[in-house]
Each structure stands twice: as C-alpha cells, then as structure tokens.
Amino acid sequence: MNNNLIIPNHIGIIMDGNGRWAQEKGLARTMGHKKAVETLKDLCIYMADVGVKYCSLYAFSTENFKRDIKEVNFLMDLFITIFEKEFAFLIDKGVKVIFSGRRKPLSDKVLKAMDKIVEDTKSNKKLVLNICLNYGSHAEIIDTTKKICDMYKNGKINLDDIDEEFISKNLYNDLPPLDFVIRTSGELRLSNFMMWQASYAEFYFPKTYFPDFNSIEFDKAILEFNNRNRRFGGIK
Ligand code: FPP
C-alpha cells in the first residue's frame, strides 16, 4: 500500500456473495461462508496494519433470520466457532471486538461466545472491529428511540438535550461516522446497514465476491476512496 494514501478512519463492509462464490464452484453455500472467515481473518490483520481505526462488518441482519433454517443454524454454529476459536488470535493483534445488534433471539451459546471475545479484547487499541450481528438500522433507531424516551420519562434529559451528537452516543455503540462503505459482489444496496452512521460515507461496490476480497482488492478500494472528492454538503 502506498504510504501517501488517506486511510478511512471508519470502514463498513457488507460481506456479500459468499453463497454465489460457492455455488459457482459447485460447492454448498456454506463453503462460501467458511472461506469468508479465512478472508476476514487476513483482512483484519491487514486493516490493523495499514491504520484503519474502526471497521464495521455486516455479519447477520435482522432479516437474515428469514433464510432457510439450515443455513441460519449453520451460521450460528459458525459464529460460535469464530468467536471461540478463529478470532482468538485477535487478542494479541490489538483488535478490540464489539457488537451491534439485538441480543434477542440469539441463543445463550452464541451470546456467551460473543461476550467472551468482547471481554478478551476489551483493552486492545489498534482497531475496533464492530460486528453487526442480528443488526438492522431500523431496529437500531427503534431501540435508541425507546432508550431516549425512557431517559426523558425518568427526568434524566430535557428535549433540548437531543441533538445529533446525543443520538450518535445512544446508538448501539458510540462510533465515529462511516467514511467508506464497501459492499462486495456487485449489489448496489445498503440493505438496512448503519444508515445513520453512513450519511456522508463514500460507497464502493466491487464485483468481487467477499471470499475473494483479499488485501489486493482492499488496496484497490482504498485507491478508489482517495479519488473521491468529499464535500459533506459544502462546496470545494
Ligand atoms: C452474505 O453472503 C454473507 C453473510 C450472510 C454473512 C456471513 C458472514 C460470514 C460467515 C463471515 C464471518 C463474519 C463474522 C464477522 C462473524 P450471502 O450468503 O448473502 O451470499 P449470496 O448473496 O451470494 O447468496
């Protein structure tokens, strides 16, 4: 990677195309998810090394529960393996894992594995990896609204306390805005991913399926980001 390039502070990745990657190779869709884990492990190290400070990953949406029950169960078991074993190496790589999403109806086993990786990596400072699991932007806005209404009802805040900063701080996690959102596989949708946080993000839609999204593809994405002219609604 060229040292003169600007590295986005917060990158969002919609990891799409696992199923198609596998199907095009005559494999079961689940094999695409397995390969995606390997890709992701390499990418985490690479992002931490090049200086990405925050990365939000769309692992499982609130809508993904509509998938075939066998695939949902496979993914839940895979998540447990990822958080218990595959991601253990992140503890020594400076990566702090956090989660965004609803805990219900995730199983106790999944929740336990999530809580453990959060606890084990809580002191890390190099890269914050925000895993969106059972996540949806609409759900996040509903949950945040309820939380804020409760604070108001209990006399903890006044209506005038509610501004952009206050809402940001009361979302699932207090994160900086997304600078760059990458959705692999050529689909051109946000699919309920971090709508509040992505309001001024640049978008990039490579055709590559996520299992093939390696560091070379990541470098191409960063180059593209550097060619964008970010105006944030102003004139430049
Ligand atoms: C979409 O591919 C991908 C997912 C539903 C996410 C699964 C992600 C992983 C297994 C990686 C592990 C991630 C973490 C952080 C725990 P798709 O099945 O929608 O592909 P398709 O569009 O080709 O069908």
XYZ file of N, CA and C and ligand atoms in Angstrom:
732
model
N 0.851 -1.213 0.000
C 0.000 0.000 0.000
C 0.879 1.253 0.000
N 0.533 2.209 -0.874
C 1.250 3.477 -0.969
C 1.058 4.285 0.320
N 2.169 4.722 0.919
C 2.118 5.408 2.217
C 1.428 6.763 2.186
N 1.314 7.343 0.972
C 0.709 8.682 0.893
C -0.812 8.648 0.862
N -1.387 7.469 0.816
C -2.845 7.390 0.700
C -3.536 7.696 2.031
N -4.701 8.328 1.937
C -5.513 8.565 3.140
C -6.240 7.262 3.466
N -6.127 6.835 4.707
C -6.834 5.618 5.143
C -8.123 6.054 5.834
N -9.275 5.582 5.360
C -10.532 5.957 6.034
C -10.492 5.554 7.506
N -10.983 6.439 8.362
C -10.969 6.163 9.801
C -11.933 5.016 10.143
N -13.120 5.043 9.522
C -14.140 4.024 9.805
C -14.653 3.437 8.488
N -14.410 2.167 8.315
C -14.837 1.460 7.094
C -15.963 0.491 7.450
N -17.001 0.453 6.632
C -18.064 -0.537 6.785
C -17.949 -1.551 5.659
N -18.095 -2.811 5.977
C -18.031 -3.829 4.915
C -19.291 -4.697 4.952
N -20.017 -4.679 3.847
C -21.156 -5.588 3.675
C -20.594 -6.792 2.926
N -20.426 -7.876 3.664
C -19.689 -9.039 3.131
C -20.635 -9.899 2.292
N -20.854 -9.515 1.069
C -21.867 -10.187 0.254
C -21.233 -11.095 -0.802
N -21.956 -12.138 -1.165
C -21.530 -13.001 -2.270
C -20.939 -14.334 -1.840
N -21.030 -14.647 -0.550
C -20.472 -15.935 -0.086
C -21.166 -17.111 -0.762
N -22.496 -17.043 -0.812
C -23.272 -18.139 -1.393
C -22.951 -18.313 -2.873
N -22.935 -17.191 -3.617
C -22.662 -17.280 -5.065
C -21.236 -17.769 -5.335
N -20.291 -17.343 -4.493
C -18.891 -17.796 -4.639
C -18.860 -19.318 -4.622
N -19.590 -19.896 -3.663
C -19.587 -21.359 -3.519
C -20.368 -22.022 -4.653
N -21.568 -21.496 -4.927
C -22.416 -22.115 -5.957
C -21.730 -22.147 -7.309
N -21.003 -21.070 -7.649
C -20.317 -21.031 -8.950
C -19.183 -22.043 -9.032
N -18.758 -22.533 -7.869
C -17.698 -23.551 -7.850
C -18.300 -24.937 -7.658
N -19.635 -25.007 -7.677
C -20.315 -26.293 -7.493
C -20.285 -26.762 -6.048
N -20.049 -25.844 -5.123
C -19.976 -26.207 -3.696
C -21.253 -25.787 -2.978
N -21.437 -26.299 -1.758
C -22.575 -25.873 -0.932
C -22.352 -24.423 -0.518
N -23.455 -23.663 -0.368
C -23.354 -22.250 0.014
C -22.529 -22.048 1.293
N -22.667 -23.025 2.198
C -21.969 -22.925 3.483
C -20.439 -22.859 3.315
N -19.946 -23.458 2.221
C -18.499 -23.410 1.990
C -18.044 -21.975 1.715
N -18.930 -21.194 1.135
C -18.626 -19.774 0.886
C -18.458 -19.021 2.196
N -19.311 -19.351 3.172
C -19.195 -18.693 4.478
C -17.882 -19.093 5.164
N -17.521 -20.375 4.991
C -16.269 -20.851 5.612
C -15.060 -20.123 5.029
N -15.067 -19.998 3.687
C -13.942 -19.293 3.040
C -13.937 -17.824 3.463
N -15.126 -17.265 3.666
C -15.239 -15.861 4.072
C -14.527 -15.613 5.406
N -14.564 -16.598 6.283
C -13.915 -16.444 7.589
C -12.401 -16.294 7.399
N -11.837 -17.107 6.495
C -10.389 -17.016 6.229
C -10.047 -15.645 5.659
N -10.861 -15.202 4.699
C -10.650 -13.885 4.084
C -10.689 -12.800 5.153
N -11.659 -12.912 6.038
C -11.864 -11.896 7.056
C -10.700 -11.837 8.043
N -10.172 -12.993 8.406
C -9.053 -13.021 9.348
C -7.853 -12.265 8.754
N -7.552 -12.539 7.480
C -6.436 -11.845 6.816
C -6.705 -10.346 6.731
N -7.946 -10.019 6.408
C -8.321 -8.612 6.220
C -8.202 -7.824 7.538
N -8.563 -8.457 8.633
C -8.484 -7.782 9.946
C -7.037 -7.390 10.241
N -6.127 -8.320 10.010
C -4.704 -8.047 10.261
C -4.239 -6.930 9.336
N -4.638 -7.041 8.083
C -4.201 -6.048 7.100
C -4.723 -4.654 7.474
N -6.008 -4.584 7.842
C -6.588 -3.280 8.194
C -5.905 -2.690 9.422
N -5.644 -3.527 10.415
C -4.974 -3.042 11.629
C -3.583 -2.512 11.259
N -2.888 -3.205 10.351
C -1.529 -2.800 9.965
C -1.486 -1.508 9.168
N -2.470 -1.307 8.298
C -2.424 -0.086 7.473
C -3.039 1.123 8.206
N -3.594 0.902 9.392
C -4.045 2.036 10.203
C -5.531 2.345 10.181
N -6.363 1.375 9.765
C -7.813 1.576 9.896
C -8.120 1.539 11.396
N -8.885 2.496 11.885
C -9.160 2.550 13.335
C -10.467 1.848 13.711
N -11.448 1.914 12.819
C -12.752 1.278 13.076
C -13.203 0.544 11.824
N -13.678 -0.684 12.008
C -14.269 -1.402 10.880
C -15.581 -2.032 11.366
N -16.663 -1.736 10.663
C -17.956 -2.342 10.989
C -18.288 -3.390 9.938
N -18.602 -4.588 10.398
C -18.857 -5.709 9.489
C -20.312 -6.126 9.589
N -20.957 -6.320 8.445
C -22.345 -6.793 8.454
C -22.306 -8.316 8.413
N -22.439 -8.943 9.572
C -22.323 -10.404 9.649
C -23.675 -11.095 9.496
N -24.716 -10.484 10.075
C -26.037 -11.131 10.039
C -27.085 -10.060 10.312
N -27.997 -9.893 9.370
C -29.009 -8.846 9.531
C -30.239 -9.399 10.244
N -31.065 -8.504 10.770
C -32.312 -8.937 11.404
C -33.148 -9.714 10.381
N -33.000 -9.343 9.105
C -33.769 -10.001 8.029
C -33.197 -11.380 7.653
N -31.919 -11.627 7.983
C -31.310 -12.912 7.614
C -31.973 -14.108 8.314
N -32.761 -13.846 9.364
C -33.495 -14.938 10.017
C -34.539 -15.546 9.084
N -34.842 -14.833 7.970
C -35.828 -15.373 7.014
C -35.218 -16.454 6.120
N -33.898 -16.646 6.206
C -33.263 -17.663 5.364
C -33.649 -19.066 5.808
N -33.348 -20.013 4.951
C -33.565 -21.420 5.270
C -32.984 -21.718 6.665
N -33.760 -22.402 7.484
C -33.364 -22.655 8.880
C -32.006 -23.367 8.970
N -31.744 -24.226 7.967
C -30.463 -24.968 7.989
C -29.285 -24.005 7.846
N -29.461 -22.995 6.955
C -28.372 -22.028 6.762
C -28.219 -21.134 8.000
N -29.361 -20.754 8.597
C -29.301 -19.926 9.811
C -28.559 -20.695 10.914
N -28.926 -21.962 11.087
C -28.267 -22.765 12.127
C -26.775 -22.939 11.849
N -26.454 -23.135 10.553
C -25.039 -23.267 10.192
C -24.291 -21.987 10.560
N -24.882 -20.845 10.219
C -24.215 -19.562 10.504
C -24.042 -19.346 12.004
N -25.076 -19.694 12.782
C -24.983 -19.506 14.241
C -23.855 -20.371 14.818
N -23.767 -21.637 14.349
C -22.677 -22.505 14.817
C -21.323 -21.954 14.381
N -21.297 -21.418 13.133
C -20.040 -20.846 12.631
C -19.631 -19.640 13.488
N -20.600 -18.810 13.861
C -20.289 -17.639 14.695
C -19.659 -18.082 16.023
N -20.225 -19.149 16.595
C -19.666 -19.638 17.868
C -18.202 -20.043 17.673
N -17.940 -20.821 16.595
C -16.557 -21.248 16.327
C -15.657 -20.037 16.091
N -16.178 -19.047 15.351
C -15.367 -17.856 15.056
C -14.980 -17.151 16.355
N -15.981 -16.895 17.217
C -15.687 -16.102 18.415
C -14.902 -16.897 19.455
N -15.133 -18.222 19.499
C -14.400 -19.024 20.485
C -12.988 -19.379 20.023
N -12.834 -19.619 18.701
C -11.529 -20.128 18.237
C -10.873 -19.243 17.174
N -11.584 -19.075 16.043
C -10.971 -18.419 14.878
C -10.467 -17.002 15.185
N -11.190 -16.277 16.030
C -10.817 -14.892 16.313
C -9.933 -14.741 17.551
N -9.562 -15.855 18.177
C -8.756 -15.771 19.402
C -7.430 -15.061 19.130
N -6.905 -15.213 17.907
C -5.616 -14.582 17.589
C -5.694 -13.049 17.609
N -6.895 -12.501 17.541
C -7.047 -11.038 17.535
C -6.638 -10.425 18.874
N -6.696 -11.243 19.929
C -6.344 -10.750 21.275
C -4.926 -10.165 21.249
N -4.007 -10.859 20.557
C -2.605 -10.397 20.520
C -2.317 -9.480 19.347
N -3.321 -9.152 18.566
C -3.078 -8.300 17.391
C -3.619 -6.890 17.590
N -4.043 -6.578 18.796
C -4.501 -5.205 19.091
C -5.899 -4.902 18.603
N -6.672 -5.943 18.260
C -8.027 -5.711 17.736
C -9.061 -5.850 18.869
N -9.890 -4.821 19.020
C -10.942 -4.835 20.036
C -12.266 -5.171 19.357
N -12.917 -6.233 19.799
C -14.184 -6.662 19.183
C -15.365 -6.124 19.985
N -16.305 -5.512 19.287
C -17.575 -5.105 19.910
C -18.710 -5.574 18.994
N -19.936 -5.538 19.494
C -21.076 -5.987 18.683
C -22.153 -4.924 18.624
N -22.835 -4.876 17.501
C -24.030 -4.051 17.367
C -25.168 -4.962 16.940
N -26.321 -4.804 17.578
C -27.474 -5.617 17.185
C -28.294 -6.005 18.391
N -29.409 -6.678 18.127
C -30.283 -7.135 19.213
C -29.820 -8.476 19.737
N -29.822 -8.654 21.024
C -29.423 -9.942 21.603
C -30.523 -10.991 21.400
N -31.778 -10.561 21.473
C -32.898 -11.488 21.239
C -33.095 -11.680 19.749
N -33.313 -12.859 19.202
C -33.448 -14.173 19.826
C -32.181 -15.024 19.692
N -31.001 -14.414 19.822
C -29.775 -15.213 19.714
C -29.699 -16.206 20.882
N -29.106 -17.365 20.621
C -29.073 -18.400 21.664
C -28.040 -18.036 22.740
N -28.178 -18.653 23.903
C -27.235 -18.403 25.002
C -25.806 -18.740 24.590
N -25.669 -19.782 23.763
C -24.321 -20.209 23.358
C -23.652 -19.155 22.477
N -24.447 -18.603 21.570
C -23.907 -17.544 20.694
C -23.553 -16.330 21.555
N -24.482 -15.957 22.459
C -24.261 -14.768 23.296
C -23.023 -14.931 24.189
N -22.847 -16.149 24.696
C -21.698 -16.414 25.564
C -20.381 -16.244 24.785
N -20.367 -16.779 23.551
C -19.162 -16.663 22.725
C -18.896 -15.194 22.369
N -19.970 -14.445 22.107
C -19.818 -13.014 21.798
C -19.249 -12.276 23.006
N -19.846 -12.528 24.184
C -19.418 -11.819 25.394
C -17.962 -12.111 25.729
N -17.545 -13.357 25.430
C -16.168 -13.739 25.776
C -15.146 -13.008 24.909
N -15.411 -12.938 23.610
C -14.426 -12.259 22.737
C -14.389 -10.752 23.041
N -15.531 -10.202 23.439
C -15.568 -8.783 23.825
C -14.690 -8.581 25.070
N -14.885 -9.451 26.058
C -14.127 -9.353 27.312
C -12.622 -9.548 27.046
N -12.286 -10.562 26.231
C -10.874 -10.880 25.991
C -10.130 -9.802 25.219
N -10.856 -8.986 24.462
C -10.171 -7.991 23.611
C -10.428 -6.557 24.086
N -11.037 -6.397 25.253
C -11.530 -5.060 25.646
C -10.422 -4.010 25.840
N -9.188 -4.450 26.119
C -8.119 -3.458 26.340
C -7.377 -3.116 25.059
N -7.699 -3.779 23.953
C -6.977 -3.530 22.700
C -7.321 -2.165 22.114
N -6.319 -1.579 21.405
C -6.495 -0.191 20.983
C -6.233 0.056 19.495
N -5.720 -0.952 18.777
C -5.282 -0.689 17.400
C -6.460 -0.505 16.438
N -7.346 -1.472 16.453
C -8.503 -1.454 15.538
C -9.747 -1.907 16.298
N -10.826 -1.135 16.187
C -12.105 -1.562 16.774
C -12.891 -2.285 15.683
N -13.221 -3.539 15.930
C -13.984 -4.335 14.982
C -15.410 -4.443 15.491
N -16.308 -3.710 14.848
C -17.708 -3.682 15.273
C -18.479 -4.696 14.437
N -18.877 -5.782 15.047
C -19.562 -6.846 14.300
C -21.072 -6.651 14.433
N -21.709 -6.408 13.306
C -23.158 -6.193 13.296
C -23.829 -7.551 13.152
N -24.399 -8.044 14.226
C -24.971 -9.403 14.254
C -26.389 -9.319 14.800
N -27.315 -9.848 14.052
C -28.745 -9.614 14.308
C -28.978 -8.105 14.362
N -28.414 -7.458 13.347
C -28.428 -5.993 13.266
C -29.318 -5.516 12.127
N -29.984 -4.408 12.368
C -30.688 -3.680 11.310
C -30.727 -2.224 11.728
N -30.564 -1.338 10.783
C -30.611 0.105 11.095
C -31.946 0.509 11.677
N -33.028 -0.045 11.112
C -34.359 0.320 11.611
C -34.494 -0.107 13.070
N -34.044 -1.342 13.357
C -34.107 -1.837 14.741
C -33.269 -0.937 15.651
N -32.099 -0.517 15.163
C -31.217 0.335 15.977
C -31.892 1.675 16.286
N -32.562 2.233 15.289
C -33.223 3.524 15.501
C -34.407 3.354 16.466
N -35.150 2.254 16.322
C -36.267 1.980 17.245
C -35.733 1.815 18.674
N -34.686 0.999 18.823
C -34.158 0.724 20.172
C -33.594 1.991 20.814
N -32.945 2.818 19.991
C -32.372 4.070 20.509
C -33.485 5.035 20.902
N -34.522 5.087 20.081
C -35.646 5.977 20.391
C -36.278 5.581 21.725
N -36.458 4.264 21.923
C -37.056 3.795 23.187
C -36.174 4.177 24.382
N -34.855 3.996 24.194
C -33.893 4.305 25.272
C -33.981 5.800 25.633
N -34.034 6.640 24.603
C -34.075 8.090 24.843
C -35.423 8.491 25.475
N -36.512 7.864 25.018
C -37.836 8.158 25.614
C -37.836 7.815 27.095
N -37.198 6.697 27.429
C -37.088 6.274 28.824
C -36.334 7.309 29.657
N -35.220 7.794 29.103
C -34.422 8.815 29.817
C -35.265 10.059 30.054
N -36.054 10.416 29.042
C -36.904 11.618 29.144
C -37.981 11.405 30.210
N -38.610 10.220 30.119
C -39.693 9.878 31.053
C -39.202 9.902 32.503
N -37.940 9.440 32.691
C -37.391 9.390 34.054
C -36.740 10.708 34.476
N -36.930 11.733 33.663
C -36.418 13.063 34.020
C -34.909 13.217 33.908
N -34.260 12.294 33.174
C -32.785 12.358 33.087
C -32.319 13.344 32.014
N -33.184 13.627 31.051
C -32.802 14.577 29.983
C -33.969 15.512 29.671
N -33.633 16.656 29.056
C -34.650 17.570 28.523
C -34.720 17.367 27.016
N -35.825 17.805 26.407
C -35.945 17.648 24.943
C -34.794 18.319 24.209
N -34.331 19.456 24.734
C -33.247 20.187 24.056
C -31.903 19.465 24.115
N -31.797 18.463 24.958
C -30.544 17.683 25.003
C -30.406 16.797 23.763
N -31.528 16.563 23.069
C -31.489 15.629 21.940
C -31.013 16.352 20.679
N -29.757 16.103 20.338
C -29.212 16.634 19.081
C -28.458 15.489 18.378
N -27.782 15.800 17.278
C -27.104 14.738 16.510
C -26.105 13.967 17.357
N -25.326 14.725 18.140
C -24.292 14.088 18.964
C -24.929 13.143 19.989
N -26.036 13.593 20.566
C -26.708 12.787 21.591
C -27.241 11.483 20.988
N -27.828 11.590 19.811
C -28.345 10.366 19.160
C -27.185 9.424 18.849
N -26.106 9.961 18.266
C -24.943 9.115 17.936
C -24.451 8.368 19.168
N -24.366 9.067 20.265
C -23.841 8.454 21.501
C -24.768 7.385 22.061
N -26.046 7.442 21.681
C -27.005 6.484 22.239
C -27.423 5.373 21.277
N -26.720 5.277 20.154
C -26.942 4.122 19.262
C -26.318 2.892 19.943
N -26.360 1.725 19.289
C -25.827 0.525 19.940
C -24.405 0.758 20.459
N -23.584 1.452 19.642
C -22.232 1.809 20.073
C -21.959 3.251 19.661
N -21.155 3.926 20.461
C -20.776 5.306 20.163
C -19.573 5.274 19.211
N -19.880 5.318 17.918
C -18.830 5.160 16.905
C -18.702 6.428 16.065
N -17.523 6.678 15.499
C -17.411 7.812 14.584
C -18.189 7.521 13.292
N -18.499 8.552 12.503
C -19.242 8.287 11.266
C -18.471 7.373 10.318
N -19.207 6.644 9.500
C -18.548 5.819 8.481
C -17.991 6.724 7.395
N -16.747 6.488 7.001
C -16.151 7.249 5.902
C -16.331 6.525 4.576
N -16.359 5.203 4.657
C -16.299 4.408 3.429
C -17.086 3.123 3.655
N -18.028 2.838 2.755
C -18.788 1.588 2.849
C -18.497 0.755 1.598
N -18.035 -0.457 1.821
C -17.730 -1.383 0.722
C -18.783 -2.483 0.748
N -19.455 -2.706 -0.396
C -20.328 -3.878 -0.483
C -19.803 -4.743 -1.619
N -19.363 -5.921 -1.299
C -18.819 -6.812 -2.314
C -19.950 -7.461 -3.120
N -19.603 -8.063 -4.229
C -20.470 -8.889 -5.082
C -21.289 -8.120 -6.114
N -21.106 -6.810 -6.167
C -21.762 -6.030 -7.221
C -23.186 -5.596 -6.939
N -23.731 -5.963 -5.780
C -25.087 -5.496 -5.430
C -24.995 -4.032 -5.007
N -25.991 -3.242 -5.425
C -25.929 -1.798 -5.173
C -26.972 -1.380 -4.140
N -26.890 -1.961 -2.962
C -27.875 -1.648 -1.910
C -27.184 -1.479 -0.566
N -27.878 -0.763 0.345
C -27.370 -0.607 1.712
C -27.955 -1.688 2.631
N -29.128 -2.206 2.268
C -29.754 -3.323 2.998
C -29.821 -3.111 4.518
N -30.268 -1.914 4.923
C -30.513 -1.676 6.357
C -29.231 -1.685 7.186
N -28.101 -1.303 6.558
C -26.801 -1.289 7.256
C -26.419 0.131 7.680
N -26.352 0.395 8.931
C -25.804 1.620 9.529
C -26.182 2.911 8.791
N -27.491 3.088 8.611
C -27.971 4.241 7.844
C -27.609 5.579 8.486
N -27.704 5.649 9.798
C -27.347 6.902 10.490
C -25.857 7.194 10.290
N -25.043 6.171 10.528
C -23.589 6.351 10.505
C -23.053 6.568 9.097
N -23.805 6.111 8.070
C -23.304 6.165 6.689
C -23.764 7.426 5.948
N -24.308 8.399 6.684
C -24.977 9.512 5.990
C -24.055 10.274 5.033
N -22.753 10.361 5.352
C -21.824 11.036 4.430
C -20.696 10.125 3.955
N -20.939 8.834 4.030
C -19.900 7.886 3.601
C -19.780 7.870 2.075
N -18.601 7.505 1.614
C -18.414 7.179 0.194
C -18.744 5.697 0.031
N -19.315 5.348 -1.125
C -19.719 3.954 -1.355
C -18.888 3.327 -2.466
N -18.606 2.050 -2.304
C -17.793 1.328 -3.297
C -18.382 -0.073 -3.459
N -18.655 -0.433 -4.703
C -19.334 -1.702 -4.968
C -18.530 -2.592 -5.926
N -17.460 -3.216 -5.450
C -16.688 -4.090 -6.330
C -17.504 -5.336 -6.702
N -17.223 -5.899 -7.875
C -17.949 -7.105 -8.312
C -17.465 -8.356 -7.571
N -16.267 -8.273 -7.028
C -15.651 -9.413 -6.323
C -16.564 -9.957 -5.212
N -16.686 -11.268 -5.128
C -17.416 -11.882 -4.014
C -16.566 -11.791 -2.745
N -17.208 -11.676 -1.599
C -16.426 -11.452 -0.381
C -15.316 -12.492 -0.144
N -15.552 -13.783 -0.382
C -14.463 -14.731 -0.112
C -13.174 -14.419 -0.893
N -13.290 -13.690 -2.014
C -12.103 -13.319 -2.793
C -11.627 -11.895 -2.501
N -12.216 -11.248 -1.507
C -11.868 -9.854 -1.226
C -10.605 -9.817 -0.334
N -9.460 -9.973 -0.979
C -8.184 -10.050 -0.244
C -7.532 -8.671 -0.127
N -6.294 -8.646 0.339
C -5.628 -7.354 0.569
C -5.401 -6.581 -0.739
N -5.261 -7.292 -1.852
C -5.080 -6.598 -3.149
C -6.376 -5.861 -3.502
N -7.501 -6.539 -3.291
C -8.816 -5.909 -3.533
C -9.027 -4.747 -2.563
N -8.576 -4.930 -1.333
C -8.714 -3.865 -0.332
C -7.892 -2.638 -0.758
N -6.683 -2.863 -1.255
C -5.840 -1.748 -1.737
C -6.546 -0.987 -2.857
N -7.200 -1.728 -3.764
C -7.929 -1.085 -4.875
C -9.032 -0.189 -4.311
N -9.693 -0.681 -3.262
C -10.778 0.080 -2.643
C -10.236 1.374 -2.038
N -9.088 1.295 -1.391
C -8.503 2.485 -0.753
C -8.094 3.511 -1.818
N -7.586 3.001 -2.927
C -7.213 3.883 -4.043
C -8.449 4.631 -4.556
N -9.538 3.902 -4.694
C -10.803 4.499 -5.143
C -11.269 5.561 -4.141
N -11.165 5.253 -2.857
C -11.558 6.221 -1.813
C -10.759 7.517 -1.966
N -9.468 7.354 -2.288
C -8.600 8.530 -2.422
C -8.913 9.360 -3.658
N -9.649 8.785 -4.599
C -10.041 9.541 -5.800
C -11.351 10.291 -5.609
N -12.001 10.083 -4.469
C -13.286 10.755 -4.234
C -13.046 12.165 -3.684
N -13.991 13.047 -4.001
C -13.920 14.421 -3.517
C -15.045 14.598 -2.498
N -14.704 14.513 -1.218
C -15.746 14.555 -0.179
C -16.082 15.997 0.171
N -17.334 16.335 0.020
C -17.751 17.729 0.244
C -18.636 17.916 1.480
N -19.183 16.847 1.988
C -20.055 16.920 3.177
C -21.133 17.984 3.045
N -21.666 18.124 1.859
C -22.754 19.082 1.637
C -22.271 20.489 1.330
N -20.969 20.748 1.440
C -20.445 22.084 1.145
C -19.889 22.154 -0.262
N -19.179 23.239 -0.567
C -18.597 23.412 -1.902
C -17.076 23.322 -1.774
N -16.451 22.637 -2.751
C -14.984 22.547 -2.718
C -14.423 22.846 -4.087
C -23.667 -12.815 2.686
O -23.393 -13.761 1.696
C -22.934 -13.026 3.890
C -23.461 -13.250 5.136
C -24.862 -13.622 5.447
C -22.595 -13.017 6.258
C -21.867 -14.209 6.741
C -20.509 -13.791 7.087
C -19.565 -14.604 7.453
C -19.760 -16.052 7.553
C -18.223 -14.081 7.797
C -17.992 -14.156 9.272
C -18.329 -12.913 9.857
C -18.251 -12.535 11.149
C -17.734 -11.225 11.483
C -18.736 -13.337 12.267
P -24.676 -14.389 1.005
O -24.938 -15.688 1.675
O -25.803 -13.401 1.079
O -24.193 -14.575 -0.455
P -25.112 -14.555 -1.756
O -25.638 -13.137 -1.873
O -24.160 -14.902 -2.837
O -26.203 -15.553 -1.543
